[in-house]
XYZ file of C-alpha atoms in Angstrom:
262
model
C -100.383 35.281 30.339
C -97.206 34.827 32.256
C -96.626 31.425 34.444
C -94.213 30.258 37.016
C -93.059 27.507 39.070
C -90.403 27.448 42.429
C -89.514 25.330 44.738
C -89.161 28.432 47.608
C -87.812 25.958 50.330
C -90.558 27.663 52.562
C -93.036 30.170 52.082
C -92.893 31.732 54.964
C -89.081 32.457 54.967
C -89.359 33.823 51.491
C -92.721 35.260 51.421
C -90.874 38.617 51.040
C -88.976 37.271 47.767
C -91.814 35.858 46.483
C -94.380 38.863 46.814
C -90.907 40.923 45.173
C -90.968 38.169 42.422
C -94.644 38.273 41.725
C -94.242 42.162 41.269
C -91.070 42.089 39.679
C -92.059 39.364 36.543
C -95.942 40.646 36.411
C -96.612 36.965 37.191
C -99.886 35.772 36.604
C -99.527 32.560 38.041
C -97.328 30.984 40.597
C -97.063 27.153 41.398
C -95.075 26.975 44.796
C -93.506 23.591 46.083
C -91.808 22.786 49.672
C -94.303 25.341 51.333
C -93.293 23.530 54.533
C -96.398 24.417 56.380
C -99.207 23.849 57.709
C -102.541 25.382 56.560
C -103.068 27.883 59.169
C -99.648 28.844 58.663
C -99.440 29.833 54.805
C -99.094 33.234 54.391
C -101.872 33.944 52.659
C -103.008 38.117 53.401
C -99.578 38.972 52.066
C -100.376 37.569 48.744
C -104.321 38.727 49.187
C -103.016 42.136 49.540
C -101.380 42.015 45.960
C -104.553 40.390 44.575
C -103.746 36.932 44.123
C -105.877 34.231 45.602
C -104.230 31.022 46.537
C -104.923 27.462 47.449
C -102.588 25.277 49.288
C -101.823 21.688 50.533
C -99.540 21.358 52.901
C -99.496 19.216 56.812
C -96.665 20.236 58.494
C -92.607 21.016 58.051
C -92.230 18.674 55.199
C -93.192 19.246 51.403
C -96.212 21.122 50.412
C -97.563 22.834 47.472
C -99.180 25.506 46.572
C -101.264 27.855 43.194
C -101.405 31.298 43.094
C -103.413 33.376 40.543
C -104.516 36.601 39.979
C -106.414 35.180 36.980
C -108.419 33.096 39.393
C -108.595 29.410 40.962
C -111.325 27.061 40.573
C -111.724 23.327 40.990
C -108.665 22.699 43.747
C -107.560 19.183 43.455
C -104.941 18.230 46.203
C -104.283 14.407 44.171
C -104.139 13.656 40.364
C -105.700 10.555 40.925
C -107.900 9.001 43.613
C -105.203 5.864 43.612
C -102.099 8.590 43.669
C -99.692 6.650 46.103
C -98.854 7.011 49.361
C -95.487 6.662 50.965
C -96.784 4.555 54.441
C -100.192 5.756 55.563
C -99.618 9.272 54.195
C -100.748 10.881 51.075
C -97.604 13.137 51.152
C -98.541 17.279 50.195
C -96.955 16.842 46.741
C -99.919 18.055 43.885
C -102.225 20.750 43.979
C -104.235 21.292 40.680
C -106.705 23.789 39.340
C -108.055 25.574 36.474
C -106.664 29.323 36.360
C -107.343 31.075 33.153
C -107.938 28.593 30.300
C -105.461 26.426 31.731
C -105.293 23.492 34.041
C -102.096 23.986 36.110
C -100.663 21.430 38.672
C -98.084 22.368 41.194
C -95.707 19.293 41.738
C -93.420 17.939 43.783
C -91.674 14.894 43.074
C -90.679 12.396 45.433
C -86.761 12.381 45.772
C -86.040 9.452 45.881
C -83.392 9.319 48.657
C -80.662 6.230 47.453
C -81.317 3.502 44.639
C -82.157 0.787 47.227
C -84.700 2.975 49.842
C -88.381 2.535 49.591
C -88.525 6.012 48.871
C -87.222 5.516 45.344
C -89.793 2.792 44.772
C -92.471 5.302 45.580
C -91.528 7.976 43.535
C -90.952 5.473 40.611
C -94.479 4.789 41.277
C -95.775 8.278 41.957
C -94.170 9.058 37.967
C -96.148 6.065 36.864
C -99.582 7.203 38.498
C -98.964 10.665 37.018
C -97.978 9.277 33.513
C -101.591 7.513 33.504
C -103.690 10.143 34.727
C -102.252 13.301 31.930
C -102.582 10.124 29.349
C -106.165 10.020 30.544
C -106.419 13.745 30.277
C -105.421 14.644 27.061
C -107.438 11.057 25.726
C -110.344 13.012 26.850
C -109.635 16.391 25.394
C -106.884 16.595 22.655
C -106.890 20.430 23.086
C -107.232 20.488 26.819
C -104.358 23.014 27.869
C -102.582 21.211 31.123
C -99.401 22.625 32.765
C -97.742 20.121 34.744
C -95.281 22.202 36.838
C -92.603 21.862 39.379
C -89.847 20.162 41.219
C -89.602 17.047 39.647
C -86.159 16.063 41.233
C -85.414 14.592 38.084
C -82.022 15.835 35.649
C -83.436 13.850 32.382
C -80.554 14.669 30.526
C -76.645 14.376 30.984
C -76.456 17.972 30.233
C -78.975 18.864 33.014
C -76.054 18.265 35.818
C -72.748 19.867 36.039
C -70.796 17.016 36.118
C -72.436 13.538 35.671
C -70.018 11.248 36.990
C -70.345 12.695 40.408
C -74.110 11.488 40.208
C -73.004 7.844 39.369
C -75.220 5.483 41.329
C -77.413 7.854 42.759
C -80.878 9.037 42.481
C -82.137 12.062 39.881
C -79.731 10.910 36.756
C -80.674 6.964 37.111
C -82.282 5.042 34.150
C -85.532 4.185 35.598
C -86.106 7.747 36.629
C -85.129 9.386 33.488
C -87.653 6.946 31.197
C -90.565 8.216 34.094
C -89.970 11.364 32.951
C -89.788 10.216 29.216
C -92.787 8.310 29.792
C -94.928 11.568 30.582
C -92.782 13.138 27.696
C -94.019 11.223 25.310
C -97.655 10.906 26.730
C -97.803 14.123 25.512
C -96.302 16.889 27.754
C -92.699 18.470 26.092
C -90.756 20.649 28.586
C -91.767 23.922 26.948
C -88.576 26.105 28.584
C -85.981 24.028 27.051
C -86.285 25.834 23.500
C -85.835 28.906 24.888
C -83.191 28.458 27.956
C -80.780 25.504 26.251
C -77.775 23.714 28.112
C -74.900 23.130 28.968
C -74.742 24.950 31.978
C -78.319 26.018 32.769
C -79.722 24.731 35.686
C -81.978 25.565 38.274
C -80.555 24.097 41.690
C -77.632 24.686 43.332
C -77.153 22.738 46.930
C -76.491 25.471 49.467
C -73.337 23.367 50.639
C -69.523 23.422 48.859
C -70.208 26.607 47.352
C -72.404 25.080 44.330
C -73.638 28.424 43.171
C -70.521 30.306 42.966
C -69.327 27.335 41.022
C -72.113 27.202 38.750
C -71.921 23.121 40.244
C -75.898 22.634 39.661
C -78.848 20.713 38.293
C -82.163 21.010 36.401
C -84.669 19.485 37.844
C -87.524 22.001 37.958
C -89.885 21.942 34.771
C -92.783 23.634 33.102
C -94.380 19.947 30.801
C -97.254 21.185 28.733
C -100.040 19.682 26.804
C -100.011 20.234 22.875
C -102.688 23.088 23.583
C -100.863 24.450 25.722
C -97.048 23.911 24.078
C -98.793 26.193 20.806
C -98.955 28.849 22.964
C -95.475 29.109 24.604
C -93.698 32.125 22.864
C -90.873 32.737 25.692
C -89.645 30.986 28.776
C -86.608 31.548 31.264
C -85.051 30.525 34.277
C -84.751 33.475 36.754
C -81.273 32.528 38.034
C -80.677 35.910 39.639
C -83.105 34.864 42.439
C -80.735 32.329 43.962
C -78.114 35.134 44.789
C -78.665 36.881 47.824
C -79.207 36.260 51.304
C -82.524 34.280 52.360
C -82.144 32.713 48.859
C -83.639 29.530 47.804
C -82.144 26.563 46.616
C -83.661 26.455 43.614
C -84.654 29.388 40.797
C -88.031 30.223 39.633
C -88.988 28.996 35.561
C -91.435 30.729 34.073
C -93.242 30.667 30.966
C -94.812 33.096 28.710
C -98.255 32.053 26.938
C -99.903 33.972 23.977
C -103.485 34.951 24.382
């Protein structure tokens, strides 16, 4: 079983690249963040046509996430947790879970964050702390439940995951409080199953469209693949497709995927 998460910085600029990417990699499953639509306005035939069904959460221009399967989709969760929290009145489109397969995949996308001193940092602190308690929960219940918690985490949890980390001093993704979030699920019991395979320096999976980043291999990593134990036994390749950020029409970010043993 083949897996995959990307951040296509809208589906329905990319739908080509993504249907081309489905059929390229024989992916089984897709989890899709900054959809940056509406419901009505996901383009969902496309990928009906190829035999994948699809659920999606997403409210207008902003965020959005999104499963696709060909292995099927069954008990759609747009929130880990009833309390999950809310940035102002809104319970942002930012996790979509189901159960595909024998797994139990989430589609995630972090909040950024913004600056150090915005409420928006506050809330994503708190969104990682929500998240943290609810896969705790998870695998309390069921040691050998296999979870996939995948996505844009806009997180680079190590020095290595940044191209230069004294241009990120004093700004969000590389601060301490972020980094022991992500530690914090780490240790709960989810280990980033694509670092074995795809180690740094140098390998990232965003490049900012502006000063040339790409060309300049200037990037960060900041989309991950966390699994359960269950799930982390199975894992017997993973890599970052970094040839789908060349081009034009490109995203910002390149797809991850994982490989899983039956």
């Amino acid at each position: 079983m083949r897996i995959a998460t990307w951040n296509v910085n809208s589906i329905r600029s990319r739908i080509d690249r993504v249907l081309a990417f489905l059929e390229r990699h024989d992916v089984d499953v897709l989890a899709i963040q900054e959809t940056k639509c509406r419901e009505d306005q996901f383009p969902g035939l496309e990928l009906q046509s190829m035999g994948y069904e699809f659920a999606h959460f997403g409210v207008n221009q902003w965020n959005g996430v999104a499963l696709i399967s060909r292995v099927g989709l069954t008990d759609v969760h747009r929130q880990f947790a009833d309390d999950q929290p809310h940035f102002g009145e809104i319970l942002e489109p930012r996790a979509i879970g189901a159960t595909t397969g024998s797994i139990r995949m989430w589609s995630l996308y972090v909040p950024n964050g913004r600056e150090l001193d915005h409420e928006h940092y506050a809330y994503k602190l708190d969104w990682l702390k929500r998240l943290e308690a609810a896969g705790r929960a998870w695998l309390e219940a069921d040691d050998q439940a296999q979870v996939a918690l995948t996505g844009d985490w806009n997180i680079a949890p190590q020095d290595d995951d940044v191209w230069d980390i004294t241009e990120f001093e004093g700004r969000t993704h590389v601060s301490e409080p972020e980094r022991a979030a992500f530690s914090s699920i780490v240790e709960a019991g989810f280990s980033d199953v694509v670092r074995p395979h795809t180690p740094g320096p140098g390998v990232y999976t965003y490049w900012d469209y502006q000063q040339l980043r790409f060309p300049k291999r200037q990037g960060m990593r900041i989309d991950f693949i966390l699994g359960s134990p269950a799930l982390a036994a199975r894992v017997t390749d993973a890599f970052i497709d970094r040839e789908e950020r060349k081009g034009k029409g490109a995203s910002d970010h390149a797809p991850v995927v994982v490989d899983l043993a039956d």
